[in-house]
Short mmCIF file of C-alpha atoms in Angstrom, two decimals:
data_model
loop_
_atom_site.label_atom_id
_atom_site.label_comp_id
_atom_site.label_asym_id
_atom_site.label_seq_id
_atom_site.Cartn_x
_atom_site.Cartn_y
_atom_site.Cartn_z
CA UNK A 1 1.67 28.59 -11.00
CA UNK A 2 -0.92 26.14 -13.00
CA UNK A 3 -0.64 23.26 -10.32
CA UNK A 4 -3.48 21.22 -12.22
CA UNK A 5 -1.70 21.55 -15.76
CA UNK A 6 1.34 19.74 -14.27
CA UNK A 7 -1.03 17.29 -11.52
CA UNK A 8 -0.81 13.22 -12.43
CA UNK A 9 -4.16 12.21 -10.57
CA UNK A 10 -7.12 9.95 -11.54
CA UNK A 11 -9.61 11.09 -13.53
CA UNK A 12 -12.78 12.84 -12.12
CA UNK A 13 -10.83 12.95 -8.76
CA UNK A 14 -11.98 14.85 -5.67
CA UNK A 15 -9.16 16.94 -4.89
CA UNK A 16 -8.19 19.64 -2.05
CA UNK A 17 -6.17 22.79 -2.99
CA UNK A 18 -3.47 23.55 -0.64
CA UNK A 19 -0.70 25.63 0.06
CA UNK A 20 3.02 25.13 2.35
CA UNK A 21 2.99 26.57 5.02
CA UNK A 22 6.12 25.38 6.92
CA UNK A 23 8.90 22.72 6.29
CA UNK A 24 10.76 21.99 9.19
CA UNK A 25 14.06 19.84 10.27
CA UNK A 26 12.78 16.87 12.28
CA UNK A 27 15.88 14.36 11.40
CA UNK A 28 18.97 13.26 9.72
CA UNK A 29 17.24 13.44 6.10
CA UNK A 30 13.49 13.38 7.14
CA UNK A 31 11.66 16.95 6.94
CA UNK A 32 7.84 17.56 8.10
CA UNK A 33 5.76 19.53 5.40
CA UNK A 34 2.26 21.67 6.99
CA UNK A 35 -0.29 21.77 4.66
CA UNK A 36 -3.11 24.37 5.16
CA UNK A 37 -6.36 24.88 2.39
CA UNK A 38 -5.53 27.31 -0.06
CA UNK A 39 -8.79 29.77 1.06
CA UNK A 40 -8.45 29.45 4.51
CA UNK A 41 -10.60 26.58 4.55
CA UNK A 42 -11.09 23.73 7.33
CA UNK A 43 -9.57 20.46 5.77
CA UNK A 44 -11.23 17.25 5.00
CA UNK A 45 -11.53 15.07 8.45
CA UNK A 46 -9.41 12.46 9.01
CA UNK A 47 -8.48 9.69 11.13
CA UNK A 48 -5.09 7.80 12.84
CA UNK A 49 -3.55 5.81 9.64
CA UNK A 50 -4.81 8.01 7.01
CA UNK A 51 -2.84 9.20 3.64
CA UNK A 52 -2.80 11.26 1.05
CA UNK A 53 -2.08 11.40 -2.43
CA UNK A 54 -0.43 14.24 -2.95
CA UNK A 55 0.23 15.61 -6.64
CA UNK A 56 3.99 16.96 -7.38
CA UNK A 57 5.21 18.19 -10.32
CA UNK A 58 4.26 15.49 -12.79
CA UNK A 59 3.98 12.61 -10.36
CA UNK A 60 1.68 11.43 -7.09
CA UNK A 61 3.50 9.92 -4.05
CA UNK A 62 1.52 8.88 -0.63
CA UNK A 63 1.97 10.15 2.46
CA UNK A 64 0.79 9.12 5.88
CA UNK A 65 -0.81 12.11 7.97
CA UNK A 66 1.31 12.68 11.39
CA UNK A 67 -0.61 15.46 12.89
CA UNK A 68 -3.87 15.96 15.18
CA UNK A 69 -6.88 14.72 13.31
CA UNK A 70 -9.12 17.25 15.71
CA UNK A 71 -7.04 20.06 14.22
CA UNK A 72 -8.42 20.83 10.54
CA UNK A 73 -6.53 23.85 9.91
CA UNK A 74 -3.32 21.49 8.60
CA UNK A 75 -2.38 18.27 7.52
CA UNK A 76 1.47 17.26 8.78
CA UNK A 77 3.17 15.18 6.58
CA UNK A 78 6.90 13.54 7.48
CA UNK A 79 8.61 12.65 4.20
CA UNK A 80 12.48 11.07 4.19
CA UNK A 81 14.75 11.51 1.60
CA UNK A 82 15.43 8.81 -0.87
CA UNK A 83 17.94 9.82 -2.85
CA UNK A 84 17.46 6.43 -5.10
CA UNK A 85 13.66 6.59 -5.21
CA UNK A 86 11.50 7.86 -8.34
CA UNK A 87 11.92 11.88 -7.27
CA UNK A 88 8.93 12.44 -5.14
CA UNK A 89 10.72 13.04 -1.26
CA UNK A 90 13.85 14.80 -3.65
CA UNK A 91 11.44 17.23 -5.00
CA UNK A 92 10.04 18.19 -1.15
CA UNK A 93 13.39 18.25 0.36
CA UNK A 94 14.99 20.48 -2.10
CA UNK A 95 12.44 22.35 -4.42
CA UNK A 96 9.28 22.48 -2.14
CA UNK A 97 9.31 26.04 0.27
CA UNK A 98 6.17 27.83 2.17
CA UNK A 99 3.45 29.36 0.30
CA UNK A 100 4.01 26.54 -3.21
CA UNK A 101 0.66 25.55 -4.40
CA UNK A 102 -0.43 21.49 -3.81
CA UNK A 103 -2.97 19.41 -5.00
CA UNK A 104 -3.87 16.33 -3.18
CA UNK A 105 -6.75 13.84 -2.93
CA UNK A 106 -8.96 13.74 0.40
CA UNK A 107 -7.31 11.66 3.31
CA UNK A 108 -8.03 7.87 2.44
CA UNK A 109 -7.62 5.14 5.01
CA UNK A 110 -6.15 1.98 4.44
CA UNK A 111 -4.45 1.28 8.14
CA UNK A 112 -7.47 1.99 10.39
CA UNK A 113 -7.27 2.07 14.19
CA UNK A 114 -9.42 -0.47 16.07
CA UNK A 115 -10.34 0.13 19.23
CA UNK A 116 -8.56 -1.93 22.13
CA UNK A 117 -7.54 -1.92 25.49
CA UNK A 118 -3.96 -2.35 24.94
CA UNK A 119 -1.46 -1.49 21.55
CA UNK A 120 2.04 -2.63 20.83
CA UNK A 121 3.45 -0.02 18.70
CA UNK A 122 6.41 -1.12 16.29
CA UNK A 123 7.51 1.44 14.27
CA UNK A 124 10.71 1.47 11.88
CA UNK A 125 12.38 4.55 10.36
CA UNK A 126 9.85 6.74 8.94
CA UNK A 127 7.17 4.36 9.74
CA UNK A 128 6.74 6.07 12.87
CA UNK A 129 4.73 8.70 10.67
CA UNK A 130 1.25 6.54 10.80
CA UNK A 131 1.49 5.49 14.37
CA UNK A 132 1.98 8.64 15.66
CA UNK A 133 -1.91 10.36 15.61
CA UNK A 134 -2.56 6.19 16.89
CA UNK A 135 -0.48 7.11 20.17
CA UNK A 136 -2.23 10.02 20.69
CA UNK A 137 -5.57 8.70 20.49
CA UNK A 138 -4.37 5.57 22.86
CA UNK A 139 -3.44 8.32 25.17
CA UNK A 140 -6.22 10.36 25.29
CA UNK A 141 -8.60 7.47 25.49
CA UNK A 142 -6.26 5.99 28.30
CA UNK A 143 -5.58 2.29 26.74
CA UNK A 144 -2.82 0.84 28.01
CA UNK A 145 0.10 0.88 25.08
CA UNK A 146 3.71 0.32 23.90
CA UNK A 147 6.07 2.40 21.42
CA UNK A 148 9.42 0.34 20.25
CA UNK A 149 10.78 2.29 17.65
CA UNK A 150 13.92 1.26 15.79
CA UNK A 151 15.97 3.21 13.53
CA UNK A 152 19.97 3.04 11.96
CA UNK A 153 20.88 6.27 14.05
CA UNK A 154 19.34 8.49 17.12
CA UNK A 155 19.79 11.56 14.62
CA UNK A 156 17.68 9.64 12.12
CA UNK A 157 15.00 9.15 13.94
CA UNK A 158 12.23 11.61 13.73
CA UNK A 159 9.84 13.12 15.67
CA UNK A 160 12.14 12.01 19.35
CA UNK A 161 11.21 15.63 20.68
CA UNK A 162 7.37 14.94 20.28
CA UNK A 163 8.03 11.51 21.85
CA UNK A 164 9.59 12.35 24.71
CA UNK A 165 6.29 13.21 26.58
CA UNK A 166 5.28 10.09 26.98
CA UNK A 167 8.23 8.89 29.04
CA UNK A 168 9.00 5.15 29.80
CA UNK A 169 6.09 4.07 27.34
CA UNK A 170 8.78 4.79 24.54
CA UNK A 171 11.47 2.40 23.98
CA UNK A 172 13.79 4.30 21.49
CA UNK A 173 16.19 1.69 20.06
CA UNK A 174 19.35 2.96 17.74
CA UNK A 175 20.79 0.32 15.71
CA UNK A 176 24.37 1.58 16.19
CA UNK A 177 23.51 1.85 20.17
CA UNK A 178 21.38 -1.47 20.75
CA UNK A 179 21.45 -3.40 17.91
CA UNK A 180 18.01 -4.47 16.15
CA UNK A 181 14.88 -4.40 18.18
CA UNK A 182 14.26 -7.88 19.94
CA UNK A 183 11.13 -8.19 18.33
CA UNK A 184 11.10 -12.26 19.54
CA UNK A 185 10.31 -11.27 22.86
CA UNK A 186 7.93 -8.15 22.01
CA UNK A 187 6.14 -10.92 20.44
CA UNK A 188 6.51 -13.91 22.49
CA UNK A 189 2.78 -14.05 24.10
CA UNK A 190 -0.26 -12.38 22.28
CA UNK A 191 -1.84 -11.43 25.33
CA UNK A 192 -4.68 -9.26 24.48
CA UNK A 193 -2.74 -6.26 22.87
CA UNK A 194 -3.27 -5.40 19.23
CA UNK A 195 -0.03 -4.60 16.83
CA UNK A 196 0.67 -1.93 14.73
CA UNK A 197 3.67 -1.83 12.93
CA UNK A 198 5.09 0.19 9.80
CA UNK A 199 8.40 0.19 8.51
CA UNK A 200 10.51 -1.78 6.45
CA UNK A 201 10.19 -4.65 4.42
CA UNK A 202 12.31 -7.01 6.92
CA UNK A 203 10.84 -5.45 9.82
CA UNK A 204 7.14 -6.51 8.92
CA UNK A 205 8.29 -9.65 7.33
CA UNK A 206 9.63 -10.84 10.76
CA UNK A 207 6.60 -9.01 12.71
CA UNK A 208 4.09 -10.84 10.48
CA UNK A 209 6.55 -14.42 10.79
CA UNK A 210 6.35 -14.25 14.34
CA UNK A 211 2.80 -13.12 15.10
CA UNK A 212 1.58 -15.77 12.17
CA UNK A 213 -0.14 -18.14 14.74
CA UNK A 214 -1.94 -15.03 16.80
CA UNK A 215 -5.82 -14.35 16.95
CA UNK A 216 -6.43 -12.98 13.22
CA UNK A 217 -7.06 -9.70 13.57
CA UNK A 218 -4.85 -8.63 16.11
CA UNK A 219 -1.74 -8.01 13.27
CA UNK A 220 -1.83 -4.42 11.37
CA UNK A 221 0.78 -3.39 8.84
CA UNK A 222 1.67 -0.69 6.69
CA UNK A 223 3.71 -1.16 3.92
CA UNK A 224 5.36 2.07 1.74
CA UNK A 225 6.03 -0.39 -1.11
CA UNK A 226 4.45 -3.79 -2.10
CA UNK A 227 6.27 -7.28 -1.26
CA UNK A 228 8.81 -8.23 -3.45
CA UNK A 229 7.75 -10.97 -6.21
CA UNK A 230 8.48 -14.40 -5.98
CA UNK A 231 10.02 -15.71 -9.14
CA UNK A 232 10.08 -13.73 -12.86
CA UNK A 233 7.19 -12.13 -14.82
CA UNK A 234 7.95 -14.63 -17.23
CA UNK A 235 7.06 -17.77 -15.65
CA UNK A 236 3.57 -16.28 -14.50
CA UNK A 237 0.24 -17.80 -16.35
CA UNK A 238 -2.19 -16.02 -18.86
CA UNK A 239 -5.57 -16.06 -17.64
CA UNK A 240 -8.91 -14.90 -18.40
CA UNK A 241 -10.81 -11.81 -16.46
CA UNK A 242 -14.73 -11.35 -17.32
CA UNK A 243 -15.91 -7.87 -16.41
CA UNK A 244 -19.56 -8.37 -15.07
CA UNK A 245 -20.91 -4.95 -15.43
CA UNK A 246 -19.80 -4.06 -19.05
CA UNK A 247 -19.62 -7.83 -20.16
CA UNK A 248 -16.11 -7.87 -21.37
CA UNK A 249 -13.75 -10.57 -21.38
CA UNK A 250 -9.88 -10.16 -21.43
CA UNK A 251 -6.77 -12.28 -21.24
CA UNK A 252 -4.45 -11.42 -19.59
CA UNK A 253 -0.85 -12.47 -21.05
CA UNK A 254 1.80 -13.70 -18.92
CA UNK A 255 4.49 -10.77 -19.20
CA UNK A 256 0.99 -7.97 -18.45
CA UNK A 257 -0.51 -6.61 -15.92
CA UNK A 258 -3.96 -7.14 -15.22
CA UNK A 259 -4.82 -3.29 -14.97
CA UNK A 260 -2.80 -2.89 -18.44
CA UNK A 261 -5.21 -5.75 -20.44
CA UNK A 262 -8.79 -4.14 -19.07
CA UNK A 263 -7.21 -0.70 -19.60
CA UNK A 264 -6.29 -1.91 -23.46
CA UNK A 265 -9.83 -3.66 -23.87
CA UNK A 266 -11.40 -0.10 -22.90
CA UNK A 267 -12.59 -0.38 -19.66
CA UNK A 268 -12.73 2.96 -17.55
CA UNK A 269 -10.15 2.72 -14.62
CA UNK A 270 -9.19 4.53 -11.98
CA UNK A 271 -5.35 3.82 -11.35
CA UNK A 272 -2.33 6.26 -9.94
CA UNK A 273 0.71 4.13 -8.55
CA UNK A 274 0.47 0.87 -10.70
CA UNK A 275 2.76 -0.86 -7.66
CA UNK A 276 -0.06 -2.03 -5.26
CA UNK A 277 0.42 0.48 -2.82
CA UNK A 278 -2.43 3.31 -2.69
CA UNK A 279 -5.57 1.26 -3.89
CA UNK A 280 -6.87 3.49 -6.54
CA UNK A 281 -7.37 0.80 -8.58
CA UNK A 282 -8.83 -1.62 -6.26
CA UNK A 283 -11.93 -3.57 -8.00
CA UNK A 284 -14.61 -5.89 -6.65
CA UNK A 285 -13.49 -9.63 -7.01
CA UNK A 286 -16.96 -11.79 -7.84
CA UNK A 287 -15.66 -15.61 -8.62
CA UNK A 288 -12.24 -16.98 -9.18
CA UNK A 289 -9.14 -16.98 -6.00
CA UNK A 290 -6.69 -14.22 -6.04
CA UNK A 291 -3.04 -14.09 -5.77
CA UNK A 292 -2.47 -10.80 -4.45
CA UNK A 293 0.47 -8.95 -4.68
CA UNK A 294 -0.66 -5.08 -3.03
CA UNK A 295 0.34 -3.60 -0.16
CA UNK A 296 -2.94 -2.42 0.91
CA UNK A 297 -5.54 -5.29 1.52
CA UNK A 298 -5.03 -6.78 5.11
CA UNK A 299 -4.84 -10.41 5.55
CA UNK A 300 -8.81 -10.34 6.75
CA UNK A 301 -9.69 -9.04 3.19
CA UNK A 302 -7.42 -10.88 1.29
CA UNK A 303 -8.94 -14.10 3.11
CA UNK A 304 -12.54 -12.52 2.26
CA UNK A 305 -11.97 -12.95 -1.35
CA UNK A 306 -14.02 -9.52 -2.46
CA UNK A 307 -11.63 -7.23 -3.53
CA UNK A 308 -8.06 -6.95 -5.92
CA UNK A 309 -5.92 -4.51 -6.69
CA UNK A 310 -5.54 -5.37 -10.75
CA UNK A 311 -2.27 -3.37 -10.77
CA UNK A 312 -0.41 -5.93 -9.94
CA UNK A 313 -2.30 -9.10 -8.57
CA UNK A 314 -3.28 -11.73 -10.63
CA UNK A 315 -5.49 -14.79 -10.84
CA UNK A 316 -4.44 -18.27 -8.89
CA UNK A 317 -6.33 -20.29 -11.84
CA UNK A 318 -7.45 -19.74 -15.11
CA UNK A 319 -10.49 -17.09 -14.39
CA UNK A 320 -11.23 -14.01 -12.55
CA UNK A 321 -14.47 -12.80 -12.64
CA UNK A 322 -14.41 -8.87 -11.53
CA UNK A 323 -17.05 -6.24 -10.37
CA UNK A 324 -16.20 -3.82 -13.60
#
């Protein structure tokens, strides 16, 4: 099987050959896929909140790694079936089986673990993939820490049996059993506990509402897919983008994407998802004030003012100047 022939990746990208080794059962509609190097190789290191792109039959979807970063033998990956999605967790669930051949970029990191004395886990659905290697490490380095996890059903809810070792630090919370999670008082007082949360779009929209007046810095999110758009393409600006390094100038037109106008005046991109969630295309942001639409740049960066993701973030005023 040609795996590269049918790979979507960017160009000149590092990639790791691998091969299935095991899918297994760990939900209602959520399977976890082992990944081990092709040759028998150890695996790039990684650490808690990693990803990787990982190349399918003529598409590249994300996935968090779940496992033990110590162990570089195999990458776990927990994937949940969306039957409405664009065919990436419908191809693993019912086409991929042990020993099919996988490309995938090295582990990237865009939801690093701090260190802290105390974490407040929030996980919802298969958000629980990224905080799970985080839990482990709190454990191991003996911080003081929190689980809530909320899902629709107990039988949805991956990754219970793993979870169950930790005992009362857990709170397991089925929607049909408990209702949603209470996050109100989870979040009442900041204390000195840091938050990580990944999940849904309501869940981190409420987590980020009610932790908006915290120390910056203590908030982390995930998202799987960038935040909805306010208001239609249409009734967005044109604006101008000067490339510093080759000395280009675009515009941008109201109803395009800033990654589609450098791409058209020839400038040499990187790019994979075009919906502001894996940062391949993320540039350096010289002059002008962002109005970013990604799901990758915490709020520290975003306040920063150095980086954009042109795939779909645009310009607050008339000019960008970017590092391309």
């Amino acid at each position: 099987m040609n795996v590269e022939a049918s790979c979507v990746l960017p160009k000149n990208a590092d990639t790791v050959k691998l091969i299935v080794q095991r899918l297994s059962r760990e939900a209602d509609g959520v399977v976890s896929v082992l990944l081990a190097d092709a040759e028998g190789d150890g695996l790039p290191e990684w650490e808690p909140g990693a990803h990787i792109d990982l190349c399918l039959p003529g598409m590249t979807r994300q996935y968090s790694l779940c496992g033990d970063p110590s162990d570089r033998s195999c990458y776990r990956l927990g994937v949940l079936l969306e039957p409405a999605g664009r065919g990436g967790s419908r191809f693993i669930h019912e086409s991929l089986q042990p020993g099919y051949p996988v490309l995938a970029r090295p582990p990237r990191n865009h939801f690093s673990f701090v260190d802290a004395d105390e974490y407040l886990f929030i996980a919802g659905g298969i958000g629980i993939t990224p905080l799970l290697p985080m839990i482990a490490r709190a454990e191991a380095d003996g911080r003081t820490w929190q689980l809530v996890y909320g899902g629709r059903t107990r039988s949805s809810m991956a990754f219970l049996k793993q979870l169950v070792a930790y005992g009362d630090r857990v709170q397991v919370v089925p929607q049909d059993e408990h209702g949603l999670l209470d996050l109100a008082e989870l979040l009442e007082v900041p204390g000195d506990k840091h938050v990580y949360c990944c999940g849904p779009e309501p869940l981190l929209a409420a987590v980020e509402r009610l932790c908006s007046s915290w120390p910056k810095g203590r908030l982390h999110v995930e998202r799987f897919t960038a935040p909805a758009l306010m208001g239609h393409i249409s009734e967005q600006a044109a604006f101008e983008v000067e490339c510093a390094e080759s000395g280009v100038t675009v515009i941008v037109r109201s109803e395009q994407t800033m990654l589609a106008a450098l791409l058209e005046a020839g400038i040499d991109l990187n790019f994979d998802c075009k919906e502001g969630t894996c940062g391949t295309c993320e540039l350096g942001l010289v002059d002008g004030v962002a109005e970013h639409r990604d799901a990758v740049l915490s709020q520290e960066e975003r306040d920063a003012g150095e980086l954009i993701l042109p795939c779909v973030s645009r310009a607050r005023g008339a000019r960008l100047v970017v590092d391309a």
